[in-house]
């Protein structure tokens, strides 16, 4: 059974390009901010968007007031970790991704030291080269295409 999570493809619009935020986990892999869905007091998993925004803030310091999150974009990635972990015993992860634009391109990042060792703002091609999981690269390409589509709501 897959472990479920949620995350945000974060971008900033610059005069001639857009850049995407990637975080390097302490385990060494690069990905957008994402994490596990936590249970509420009744034992139900928190909503995906809530997880995505909570993880974004925990891992990068970007608060929900710092970002414009699309109401229309949601893409799911299913991928296999190189080996099972304590939090992902099957090694299989299912992550719902949303897309959001930071309000201020110069937003200050505050990395979660226990989970994140580095960050980078990268143009799409470089971000795709840097990502460790092809499934997440596909999601990032879908998100970028969405930004150029008439359906884009940010």
mmCIF file of C-alpha atoms in Angstrom:
data_model
loop_
_atom_site.group_PDB
_atom_site.id
_atom_site.type_symbol
_atom_site.label_atom_id
_atom_site.label_comp_id
_atom_site.label_asym_id
_atom_site.label_seq_id
_atom_site.Cartn_x
_atom_site.Cartn_y
_atom_site.Cartn_z
ATOM 1 C CA UNK A 1 0.000 0.000 0.000
ATOM 2 C CA UNK A 2 1.305 3.432 -0.946
ATOM 3 C CA UNK A 3 2.048 6.090 1.656
ATOM 4 C CA UNK A 4 0.086 9.237 0.794
ATOM 5 C CA UNK A 5 1.337 12.786 0.809
ATOM 6 C CA UNK A 6 0.929 16.173 -0.806
ATOM 7 C CA UNK A 7 3.158 18.955 -2.009
ATOM 8 C CA UNK A 8 3.413 22.202 -3.918
ATOM 9 C CA UNK A 9 5.209 22.943 -7.172
ATOM 10 C CA UNK A 10 6.357 26.460 -6.220
ATOM 11 C CA UNK A 11 7.445 28.956 -8.827
ATOM 12 C CA UNK A 12 8.451 32.575 -8.996
ATOM 13 C CA UNK A 13 7.864 34.793 -12.002
ATOM 14 C CA UNK A 14 10.877 36.814 -13.067
ATOM 15 C CA UNK A 15 11.023 39.364 -15.901
ATOM 16 C CA UNK A 16 12.228 36.901 -18.565
ATOM 17 C CA UNK A 17 11.646 33.479 -17.028
ATOM 18 C CA UNK A 18 10.050 31.467 -14.263
ATOM 19 C CA UNK A 19 11.959 29.468 -11.692
ATOM 20 C CA UNK A 20 10.829 26.492 -9.636
ATOM 21 C CA UNK A 21 11.782 25.803 -6.033
ATOM 22 C CA UNK A 22 13.480 22.500 -5.284
ATOM 23 C CA UNK A 23 14.563 21.311 -1.861
ATOM 24 C CA UNK A 24 17.330 18.818 -1.164
ATOM 25 C CA UNK A 25 16.320 16.426 1.584
ATOM 26 C CA UNK A 26 18.851 15.299 4.172
ATOM 27 C CA UNK A 27 18.713 11.889 2.427
ATOM 28 C CA UNK A 28 20.182 13.615 -0.652
ATOM 29 C CA UNK A 29 17.299 13.685 -3.144
ATOM 30 C CA UNK A 30 15.835 16.836 -4.705
ATOM 31 C CA UNK A 31 12.088 17.468 -4.947
ATOM 32 C CA UNK A 32 9.444 20.163 -4.564
ATOM 33 C CA UNK A 33 8.252 20.738 -0.984
ATOM 34 C CA UNK A 34 6.076 17.778 0.004
ATOM 35 C CA UNK A 35 5.289 15.497 2.891
ATOM 36 C CA UNK A 36 3.017 12.997 4.564
ATOM 37 C CA UNK A 37 -0.627 13.649 5.324
ATOM 38 C CA UNK A 38 -1.141 13.789 9.096
ATOM 39 C CA UNK A 39 -4.194 12.395 10.857
ATOM 40 C CA UNK A 40 -6.592 14.752 12.629
ATOM 41 C CA UNK A 41 -7.787 14.051 16.204
ATOM 42 C CA UNK A 42 -10.490 11.731 14.824
ATOM 43 C CA UNK A 43 -7.884 9.722 12.919
ATOM 44 C CA UNK A 44 -8.864 11.017 9.463
ATOM 45 C CA UNK A 45 -6.092 12.194 7.164
ATOM 46 C CA UNK A 46 -5.901 15.952 6.743
ATOM 47 C CA UNK A 47 -7.039 17.309 3.347
ATOM 48 C CA UNK A 48 -4.399 17.255 0.610
ATOM 49 C CA UNK A 49 -4.257 21.049 0.157
ATOM 50 C CA UNK A 50 -3.835 21.500 3.915
ATOM 51 C CA UNK A 51 -0.969 18.987 3.905
ATOM 52 C CA UNK A 52 0.667 20.698 0.920
ATOM 53 C CA UNK A 53 0.558 24.148 2.542
ATOM 54 C CA UNK A 54 1.674 22.827 5.949
ATOM 55 C CA UNK A 55 4.636 20.999 4.436
ATOM 56 C CA UNK A 56 5.549 24.020 2.321
ATOM 57 C CA UNK A 57 5.711 26.177 5.447
ATOM 58 C CA UNK A 58 7.525 23.560 7.548
ATOM 59 C CA UNK A 59 10.174 22.776 4.943
ATOM 60 C CA UNK A 60 10.761 26.194 3.336
ATOM 61 C CA UNK A 61 9.238 28.826 5.631
ATOM 62 C CA UNK A 62 6.848 29.933 2.868
ATOM 63 C CA UNK A 63 3.498 30.616 4.553
ATOM 64 C CA UNK A 64 0.080 30.235 2.937
ATOM 65 C CA UNK A 65 -0.145 34.047 2.832
ATOM 66 C CA UNK A 66 3.123 34.154 0.808
ATOM 67 C CA UNK A 67 1.766 32.093 -2.087
ATOM 68 C CA UNK A 68 -1.086 32.116 -4.601
ATOM 69 C CA UNK A 69 -2.208 28.492 -4.896
ATOM 70 C CA UNK A 70 -4.113 27.394 -7.988
ATOM 71 C CA UNK A 71 -7.631 26.121 -7.445
ATOM 72 C CA UNK A 72 -7.507 24.213 -10.754
ATOM 73 C CA UNK A 73 -4.238 22.279 -10.828
ATOM 74 C CA UNK A 74 -3.816 18.932 -9.075
ATOM 75 C CA UNK A 75 -1.635 16.108 -10.349
ATOM 76 C CA UNK A 76 -0.772 12.820 -8.654
ATOM 77 C CA UNK A 77 2.582 11.086 -8.761
ATOM 78 C CA UNK A 78 3.076 7.446 -7.820
ATOM 79 C CA UNK A 79 6.703 6.442 -7.431
ATOM 80 C CA UNK A 80 8.938 3.855 -5.797
ATOM 81 C CA UNK A 81 11.681 4.858 -3.373
ATOM 82 C CA UNK A 82 15.076 3.138 -3.837
ATOM 83 C CA UNK A 83 14.442 1.330 -0.532
ATOM 84 C CA UNK A 84 11.659 1.244 2.091
ATOM 85 C CA UNK A 85 11.890 3.614 5.054
ATOM 86 C CA UNK A 86 10.315 3.765 8.496
ATOM 87 C CA UNK A 87 7.718 6.270 7.257
ATOM 88 C CA UNK A 88 7.258 4.534 3.882
ATOM 89 C CA UNK A 89 7.499 0.805 4.709
ATOM 90 C CA UNK A 90 6.315 -0.324 1.246
ATOM 91 C CA UNK A 91 8.684 2.100 -0.487
ATOM 92 C CA UNK A 92 5.723 3.219 -2.613
ATOM 93 C CA UNK A 93 4.608 6.878 -2.397
ATOM 94 C CA UNK A 94 1.522 8.581 -3.807
ATOM 95 C CA UNK A 95 1.811 12.379 -3.723
ATOM 96 C CA UNK A 96 -0.793 14.910 -4.871
ATOM 97 C CA UNK A 97 0.857 18.074 -6.140
ATOM 98 C CA UNK A 98 -0.632 21.551 -6.408
ATOM 99 C CA UNK A 99 0.994 24.586 -8.003
ATOM 100 C CA UNK A 100 1.558 27.994 -6.487
ATOM 101 C CA UNK A 101 3.288 31.277 -7.247
ATOM 102 C CA UNK A 102 5.135 33.141 -4.514
ATOM 103 C CA UNK A 103 3.795 36.670 -4.172
ATOM 104 C CA UNK A 104 7.308 38.082 -3.724
ATOM 105 C CA UNK A 105 10.016 36.600 -6.003
ATOM 106 C CA UNK A 106 12.580 37.522 -3.328
ATOM 107 C CA UNK A 107 10.757 35.617 -0.568
ATOM 108 C CA UNK A 108 13.077 34.554 2.239
ATOM 109 C CA UNK A 109 13.387 30.808 2.720
ATOM 110 C CA UNK A 110 13.823 29.299 6.165
ATOM 111 C CA UNK A 111 14.778 25.651 5.675
ATOM 112 C CA UNK A 112 13.744 22.946 8.109
ATOM 113 C CA UNK A 113 17.202 21.823 9.242
ATOM 114 C CA UNK A 114 16.113 18.342 10.343
ATOM 115 C CA UNK A 115 14.718 17.472 6.891
ATOM 116 C CA UNK A 116 16.121 19.911 4.307
ATOM 117 C CA UNK A 117 19.793 20.588 3.627
ATOM 118 C CA UNK A 118 19.628 22.886 0.605
ATOM 119 C CA UNK A 119 17.328 24.749 -1.768
ATOM 120 C CA UNK A 120 17.508 26.077 -5.308
ATOM 121 C CA UNK A 121 15.386 28.206 -7.625
ATOM 122 C CA UNK A 122 15.834 26.682 -11.092
ATOM 123 C CA UNK A 123 14.443 27.213 -14.572
ATOM 124 C CA UNK A 124 12.325 24.289 -15.809
ATOM 125 C CA UNK A 125 14.987 22.400 -17.794
ATOM 126 C CA UNK A 126 17.521 22.574 -14.977
ATOM 127 C CA UNK A 127 14.880 21.629 -12.384
ATOM 128 C CA UNK A 128 13.914 18.545 -14.387
ATOM 129 C CA UNK A 129 17.583 17.533 -14.689
ATOM 130 C CA UNK A 130 18.008 17.939 -10.921
ATOM 131 C CA UNK A 131 14.956 15.978 -9.769
ATOM 132 C CA UNK A 132 15.667 12.404 -8.694
ATOM 133 C CA UNK A 133 12.317 10.838 -9.601
ATOM 134 C CA UNK A 134 11.133 10.852 -13.254
ATOM 135 C CA UNK A 135 7.504 10.783 -12.092
ATOM 136 C CA UNK A 136 7.951 14.130 -10.335
ATOM 137 C CA UNK A 137 9.695 15.529 -13.437
ATOM 138 C CA UNK A 138 6.553 14.654 -15.408
ATOM 139 C CA UNK A 139 4.373 16.468 -12.850
ATOM 140 C CA UNK A 140 6.628 19.532 -13.068
ATOM 141 C CA UNK A 141 6.304 19.555 -16.876
ATOM 142 C CA UNK A 142 2.503 19.275 -16.531
ATOM 143 C CA UNK A 143 2.508 22.166 -14.049
ATOM 144 C CA UNK A 144 4.580 24.322 -16.381
ATOM 145 C CA UNK A 145 2.232 23.548 -19.305
ATOM 146 C CA UNK A 146 -0.726 24.472 -17.072
ATOM 147 C CA UNK A 147 0.846 27.880 -16.392
ATOM 148 C CA UNK A 148 0.852 28.586 -20.135
ATOM 149 C CA UNK A 149 -2.701 27.318 -20.672
ATOM 150 C CA UNK A 150 -6.046 29.179 -20.712
ATOM 151 C CA UNK A 151 -7.064 27.107 -17.650
ATOM 152 C CA UNK A 152 -4.402 28.752 -15.496
ATOM 153 C CA UNK A 153 -6.003 30.606 -12.579
ATOM 154 C CA UNK A 154 -2.922 32.263 -11.093
#
